[in-house]
mmCIF file of C-alpha atoms in Angstrom:
data_model
loop_
_atom_site.group_PDB
_atom_site.id
_atom_site.type_symbol
_atom_site.label_atom_id
_atom_site.label_comp_id
_atom_site.label_asym_id
_atom_site.label_seq_id
_atom_site.Cartn_x
_atom_site.Cartn_y
_atom_site.Cartn_z
ATOM 1 C CA MET A 177 -55.442 65.151 -5.772
ATOM 2 C CA SER A 178 -52.969 63.742 -3.679
ATOM 3 C CA MET A 179 -56.213 61.670 -1.949
ATOM 4 C CA SER A 180 -56.857 59.994 -5.124
ATOM 5 C CA LEU A 181 -52.786 59.122 -5.693
ATOM 6 C CA GLN A 182 -53.027 57.285 -2.274
ATOM 7 C CA SER A 183 -56.012 54.997 -2.379
ATOM 8 C CA ALA A 184 -54.929 54.165 -6.134
ATOM 9 C CA ARG A 185 -51.617 53.211 -4.301
ATOM 10 C CA GLY A 186 -53.047 51.417 -1.516
ATOM 11 C CA LYS A 187 -54.906 49.052 -3.908
ATOM 12 C CA ARG A 188 -52.193 48.460 -5.791
ATOM 13 C CA GLY A 189 -50.330 47.568 -2.419
ATOM 14 C CA ARG A 190 -53.279 45.608 -1.580
ATOM 15 C CA ARG A 191 -53.745 43.160 -4.166
ATOM 16 C CA GLY A 192 -49.541 42.002 -4.373
ATOM 17 C CA ALA A 193 -47.874 40.175 -7.088
ATOM 18 C CA ILE A 194 -49.367 37.859 -9.286
ATOM 19 C CA SER A 195 -47.885 34.342 -8.503
ATOM 20 C CA GLU A 196 -49.532 31.604 -11.111
ATOM 21 C CA ILE A 197 -47.504 31.128 -14.182
ATOM 22 C CA ASN A 198 -48.445 32.048 -17.459
ATOM 23 C CA MET A 199 -48.866 28.745 -19.450
ATOM 24 C CA THR A 200 -49.355 30.003 -22.739
ATOM 25 C CA PRO A 201 -45.842 31.151 -23.343
ATOM 26 C CA LEU A 202 -44.254 27.842 -21.953
ATOM 27 C CA VAL A 203 -47.013 25.714 -24.327
ATOM 28 C CA ASP A 204 -45.796 27.557 -27.520
ATOM 29 C CA VAL A 205 -42.102 27.058 -26.609
ATOM 30 C CA MET A 206 -42.655 23.306 -25.855
ATOM 31 C CA LEU A 207 -44.743 22.663 -29.110
ATOM 32 C CA VAL A 208 -41.650 24.492 -31.276
ATOM 33 C CA LEU A 209 -39.281 22.145 -29.434
ATOM 34 C CA LEU A 210 -41.646 19.180 -30.078
ATOM 35 C CA ILE A 211 -41.878 19.921 -33.836
ATOM 36 C CA VAL A 212 -37.757 20.737 -34.308
ATOM 37 C CA PHE A 213 -36.832 17.501 -32.513
ATOM 38 C CA MET A 214 -39.791 15.824 -34.716
ATOM 39 C CA VAL A 215 -37.936 17.160 -37.663
ATOM 40 C CA THR A 216 -34.523 16.774 -36.681
ATOM 41 C CA ALA A 217 -34.675 13.296 -35.800
ATOM 42 C CA PRO A 218 -34.580 11.152 -38.751
ATOM 43 C CA LEU A 219 -31.551 13.478 -39.997
ATOM 44 C CA LEU A 220 -29.970 12.389 -36.929
ATOM 45 C CA THR A 221 -29.360 8.800 -38.218
ATOM 46 C CA SER A 222 -26.177 8.155 -40.528
ATOM 47 C CA GLY A 223 -26.016 9.745 -43.596
ATOM 48 C CA VAL A 224 -24.891 7.292 -45.874
ATOM 49 C CA PRO A 225 -27.837 5.909 -47.845
ATOM 50 C CA ILE A 226 -27.887 2.070 -47.434
ATOM 51 C CA ASP A 227 -30.639 -0.419 -48.315
ATOM 52 C CA LEU A 228 -30.442 -2.303 -45.812
ATOM 53 C CA PRO A 229 -31.118 -6.194 -45.581
ATOM 54 C CA GLN A 230 -33.939 -7.420 -44.103
ATOM 55 C CA THR A 231 -34.668 -9.989 -41.199
ATOM 56 C CA ASN A 232 -37.039 -11.019 -38.401
ATOM 57 C CA ALA A 233 -34.455 -10.472 -35.998
ATOM 58 C CA PRO A 234 -35.435 -8.167 -32.622
ATOM 59 C CA GLU A 235 -34.342 -5.072 -32.001
ATOM 60 C CA MET A 236 -31.141 -4.899 -29.680
ATOM 61 C CA LYS A 237 -31.037 -2.891 -26.771
ATOM 62 C CA VAL A 238 -28.558 -0.084 -26.686
ATOM 63 C CA GLU A 239 -26.393 0.475 -23.578
ATOM 64 C CA GLY A 240 -23.222 2.481 -22.868
ATOM 65 C CA THR A 241 -21.550 5.217 -25.432
ATOM 66 C CA LYS A 242 -22.689 5.167 -28.443
ATOM 67 C CA PRO A 243 -21.681 2.883 -31.154
ATOM 68 C CA LEU A 244 -19.470 3.887 -34.505
ATOM 69 C CA THR A 245 -21.522 3.109 -37.586
ATOM 70 C CA ILE A 246 -19.148 1.739 -40.401
ATOM 71 C CA SER A 247 -21.468 1.701 -43.600
ATOM 72 C CA VAL A 248 -20.616 -0.383 -46.954
ATOM 73 C CA THR A 249 -22.082 1.147 -50.153
ATOM 74 C CA PRO A 250 -22.724 -1.000 -53.486
ATOM 75 C CA GLU A 251 -20.169 0.651 -55.000
ATOM 76 C CA GLY A 252 -17.691 -0.471 -52.409
ATOM 77 C CA GLN A 253 -17.311 2.480 -50.760
ATOM 78 C CA VAL A 254 -16.445 2.693 -46.955
ATOM 79 C CA TYR A 255 -18.168 5.211 -44.780
ATOM 80 C CA LEU A 256 -17.062 5.816 -41.117
ATOM 81 C CA GLY A 257 -19.907 7.713 -39.856
ATOM 82 C CA GLU A 258 -20.374 10.057 -42.244
ATOM 83 C CA ASP A 259 -17.248 10.077 -44.061
ATOM 84 C CA GLU A 260 -15.802 7.979 -46.776
ATOM 85 C CA VAL A 261 -12.238 6.294 -45.634
ATOM 86 C CA SER A 262 -10.357 3.737 -47.442
ATOM 87 C CA LEU A 263 -9.832 0.062 -46.497
ATOM 88 C CA GLU A 264 -6.520 1.277 -45.796
ATOM 89 C CA THR A 265 -6.570 3.878 -43.274
ATOM 90 C CA LEU A 266 -9.993 2.401 -42.032
ATOM 91 C CA LEU A 267 -8.836 0.887 -38.556
ATOM 92 C CA SER A 268 -6.156 4.065 -37.986
ATOM 93 C CA SER A 269 -9.891 6.021 -38.087
ATOM 94 C CA VAL A 270 -11.857 4.228 -36.389
ATOM 95 C CA ALA A 271 -9.012 4.038 -33.435
ATOM 96 C CA ALA A 272 -9.218 7.754 -33.457
ATOM 97 C CA ALA A 273 -12.705 7.794 -33.441
ATOM 98 C CA ALA A 274 -12.970 5.262 -30.072
ATOM 99 C CA GLY A 275 -10.404 7.338 -27.960
ATOM 100 C CA ASP A 276 -10.368 6.007 -24.786
ATOM 101 C CA ALA A 277 -12.793 3.454 -25.755
ATOM 102 C CA GLY A 278 -10.444 1.811 -27.670
ATOM 103 C CA THR A 279 -11.343 -1.868 -28.854
ATOM 104 C CA GLN A 280 -14.151 -1.773 -26.160
ATOM 105 C CA GLN A 281 -15.731 0.319 -28.699
ATOM 106 C CA ARG A 282 -19.325 -0.699 -30.197
ATOM 107 C CA LEU A 283 -19.357 -1.104 -33.756
ATOM 108 C CA TYR A 284 -21.763 -1.109 -36.298
ATOM 109 C CA ILE A 285 -21.513 -2.274 -39.454
ATOM 110 C CA ARG A 286 -24.498 -1.445 -42.345
ATOM 111 C CA GLY A 287 -24.185 -3.379 -45.115
ATOM 112 C CA ASP A 288 -26.007 -2.499 -48.187
ATOM 113 C CA ALA A 289 -28.089 -5.231 -49.369
ATOM 114 C CA THR A 290 -27.206 -6.128 -52.990
ATOM 115 C CA ALA A 291 -23.325 -4.492 -51.627
ATOM 116 C CA ASP A 292 -20.491 -7.302 -51.848
ATOM 117 C CA TYR A 293 -20.427 -9.952 -49.209
ATOM 118 C CA GLY A 294 -16.851 -10.109 -49.179
ATOM 119 C CA LEU A 295 -16.001 -6.317 -48.838
ATOM 120 C CA ILE A 296 -18.765 -6.537 -45.767
ATOM 121 C CA MET A 297 -16.630 -9.432 -44.390
ATOM 122 C CA GLN A 298 -13.190 -8.079 -44.944
ATOM 123 C CA VAL A 299 -13.969 -5.039 -43.608
ATOM 124 C CA MET A 300 -15.701 -7.101 -40.126
ATOM 125 C CA GLY A 301 -12.464 -9.080 -40.437
ATOM 126 C CA ASP A 302 -10.050 -6.402 -40.170
ATOM 127 C CA LEU A 303 -12.541 -4.898 -37.097
ATOM 128 C CA SER A 304 -11.923 -7.927 -35.473
ATOM 129 C CA ARG A 305 -8.105 -9.266 -36.289
ATOM 130 C CA ALA A 306 -7.312 -5.113 -34.255
ATOM 131 C CA GLY A 307 -8.818 -6.237 -31.549
ATOM 132 C CA TYR A 308 -12.987 -4.869 -31.566
ATOM 133 C CA ALA A 309 -15.076 -7.874 -30.339
ATOM 134 C CA ARG A 310 -18.281 -5.756 -30.161
ATOM 135 C CA ILE A 311 -18.802 -5.950 -33.923
ATOM 136 C CA GLY A 312 -23.067 -5.863 -35.107
ATOM 137 C CA LEU A 313 -24.272 -5.777 -38.142
ATOM 138 C CA ILE A 314 -27.497 -3.480 -38.868
ATOM 139 C CA THR A 315 -30.265 -4.564 -40.609
ATOM 140 C CA GLN A 316 -33.746 -3.456 -40.890
ATOM 141 C CA GLN A 317 -36.915 -5.285 -39.501
ATOM 142 C CA ARG A 318 -39.030 -7.277 -42.278
ATOM 143 C CA GLU A 319 -42.623 -5.746 -42.222
ATOM 144 C CA PRO A 320 -45.374 -8.561 -41.972
#
C-alpha cells in the first residue's frame, strides 16, 4: 500500500503545476463587459430629450475636461446636465459645476430645433457676459 502512494505522489510531482492561462473565463468576462458597455453607452448622453437642429458641419474634437451641457427645451425650460435650473440661478449653478476650471470650463448648449431662438441666445449671452468664452452649440449631423 505504501508503494502505490509513493508512485502516485511521484507522478504528480513530475507533472508540476499547469502554467497556461484558462482563456474561457476571461473571454466570458470580456463578452459580458462588452454587452454592459454597449447597453449603457447610449444612456450616458444627456438625459433631456431634445430634437437637435441638423447641419453639415463636421464633428469637433474634444480635448481636456468633460464639458458641461446646458439644454433648452421647446417649452422654455433650461437644464444644466439633467437638473432643471431657472435663468436666474443658471450662472451660479454653472459656476458651482465648473469648480476649479472657472470661466475656462467648456460649455455646450443643446437647443431644441423648435425652441425659442431668443431664449437660446439669452442663455448664451448670459454665459458669455459672465466670462465663459468656450461655448459651443450642439447640432446633429444631417444624413445625406
